[in-house]
Short mmCIF file of C-alpha atoms in Angstrom, two decimals:
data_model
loop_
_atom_site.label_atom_id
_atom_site.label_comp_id
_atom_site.label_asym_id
_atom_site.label_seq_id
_atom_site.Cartn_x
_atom_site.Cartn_y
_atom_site.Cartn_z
CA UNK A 1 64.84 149.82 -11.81
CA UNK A 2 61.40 149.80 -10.82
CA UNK A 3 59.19 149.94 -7.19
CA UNK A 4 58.80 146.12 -6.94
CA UNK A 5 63.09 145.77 -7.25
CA UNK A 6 63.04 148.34 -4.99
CA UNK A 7 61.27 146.43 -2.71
CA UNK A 8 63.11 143.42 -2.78
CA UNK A 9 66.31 145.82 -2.10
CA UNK A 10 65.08 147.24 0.96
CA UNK A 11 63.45 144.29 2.05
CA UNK A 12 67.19 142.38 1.96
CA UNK A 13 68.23 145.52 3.60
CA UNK A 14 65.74 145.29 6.80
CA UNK A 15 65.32 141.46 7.06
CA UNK A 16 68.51 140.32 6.15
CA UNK A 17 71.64 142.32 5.95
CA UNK A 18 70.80 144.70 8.98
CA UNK A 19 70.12 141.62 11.55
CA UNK A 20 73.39 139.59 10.49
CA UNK A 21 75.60 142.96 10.66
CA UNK A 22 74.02 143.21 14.55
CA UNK A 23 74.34 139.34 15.20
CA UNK A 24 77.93 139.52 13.92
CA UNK A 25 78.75 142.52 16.43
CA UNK A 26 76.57 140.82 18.97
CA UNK A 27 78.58 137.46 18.46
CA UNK A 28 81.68 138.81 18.23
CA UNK A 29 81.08 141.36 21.79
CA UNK A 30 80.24 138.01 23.67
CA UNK A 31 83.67 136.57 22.41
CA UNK A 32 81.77 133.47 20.24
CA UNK A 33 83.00 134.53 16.97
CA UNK A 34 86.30 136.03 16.18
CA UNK A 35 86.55 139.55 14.69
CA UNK A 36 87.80 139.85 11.47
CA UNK A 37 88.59 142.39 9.13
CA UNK A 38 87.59 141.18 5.78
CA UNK A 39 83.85 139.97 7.30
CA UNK A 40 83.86 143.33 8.82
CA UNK A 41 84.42 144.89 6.11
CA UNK A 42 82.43 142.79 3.35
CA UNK A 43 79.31 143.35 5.62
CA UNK A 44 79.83 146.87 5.79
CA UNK A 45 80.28 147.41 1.88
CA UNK A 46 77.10 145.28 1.32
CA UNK A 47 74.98 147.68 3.57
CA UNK A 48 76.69 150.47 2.42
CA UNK A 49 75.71 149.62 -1.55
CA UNK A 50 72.33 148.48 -0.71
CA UNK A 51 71.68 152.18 1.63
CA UNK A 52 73.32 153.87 -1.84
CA UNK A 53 71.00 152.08 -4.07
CA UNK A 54 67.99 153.09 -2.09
CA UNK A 55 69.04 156.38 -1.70
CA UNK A 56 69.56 157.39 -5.25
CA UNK A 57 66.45 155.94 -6.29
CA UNK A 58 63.96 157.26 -3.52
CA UNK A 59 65.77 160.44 -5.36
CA UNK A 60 64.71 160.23 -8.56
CA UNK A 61 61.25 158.64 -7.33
CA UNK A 62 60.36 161.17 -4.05
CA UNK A 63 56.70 158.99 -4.42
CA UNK A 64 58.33 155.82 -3.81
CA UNK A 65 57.90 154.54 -0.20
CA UNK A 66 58.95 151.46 1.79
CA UNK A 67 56.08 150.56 4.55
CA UNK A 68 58.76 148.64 7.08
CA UNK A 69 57.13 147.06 9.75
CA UNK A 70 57.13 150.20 12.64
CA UNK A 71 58.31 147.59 15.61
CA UNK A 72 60.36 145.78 13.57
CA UNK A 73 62.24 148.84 12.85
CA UNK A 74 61.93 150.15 16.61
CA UNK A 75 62.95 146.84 17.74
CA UNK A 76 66.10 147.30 15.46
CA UNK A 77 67.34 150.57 15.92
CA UNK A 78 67.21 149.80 20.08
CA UNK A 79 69.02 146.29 19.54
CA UNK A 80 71.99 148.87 17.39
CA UNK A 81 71.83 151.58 20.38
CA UNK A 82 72.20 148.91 23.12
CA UNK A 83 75.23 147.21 20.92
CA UNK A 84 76.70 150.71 20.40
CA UNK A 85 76.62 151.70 23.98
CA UNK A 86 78.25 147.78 25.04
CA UNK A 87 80.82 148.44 22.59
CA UNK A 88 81.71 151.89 23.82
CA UNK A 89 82.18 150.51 27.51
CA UNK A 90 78.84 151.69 29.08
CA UNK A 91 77.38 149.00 30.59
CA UNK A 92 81.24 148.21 32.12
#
């Protein structure tokens, strides 16, 4: 595997598997979708094999880095907080 597969891994990772695993808990929260186990689940095992992938091989290649776009990635990690506290109960 090289830096440029790498890239397209993490860039389905950021753009693409991230946002529909938060639109499918956002969906589902607001009662428009249904929750089921085996899209739960598939989504979960996809992120959880892409995060592996990139894991192992930013640790054989310390050098390699992914420049994400900074507000992109703000942007997401406040959109999982704010989903994470409404499924918890705190905005109830």
């Amino acid at each position: 595997m090289n830096d440029k597969m790498m890239d397209k891994i993490n860039i389905a990772l950021y753009y693409v598997v991230a946002p529909i695993l938060v639109l499918e808990f956002l969906l589902t929260d607001l009662g428009i979708i249904a929750f089921t186990v085996p899209l739960f689940v598939v989504s979960v095992v996809v992120l959880l094999v892409l995060i592996g992938i990139v894991f192992f091989y930013k640790r054989k290649n310390p050098e390699y880095e992914f420049k994400a776009n900074d507000l992109y990635t703000k942007l997401l990690v406040i959109v999982i907080l704010i989903e994470c506290f409404y499924t918890a109960g705190f905005f109830n």
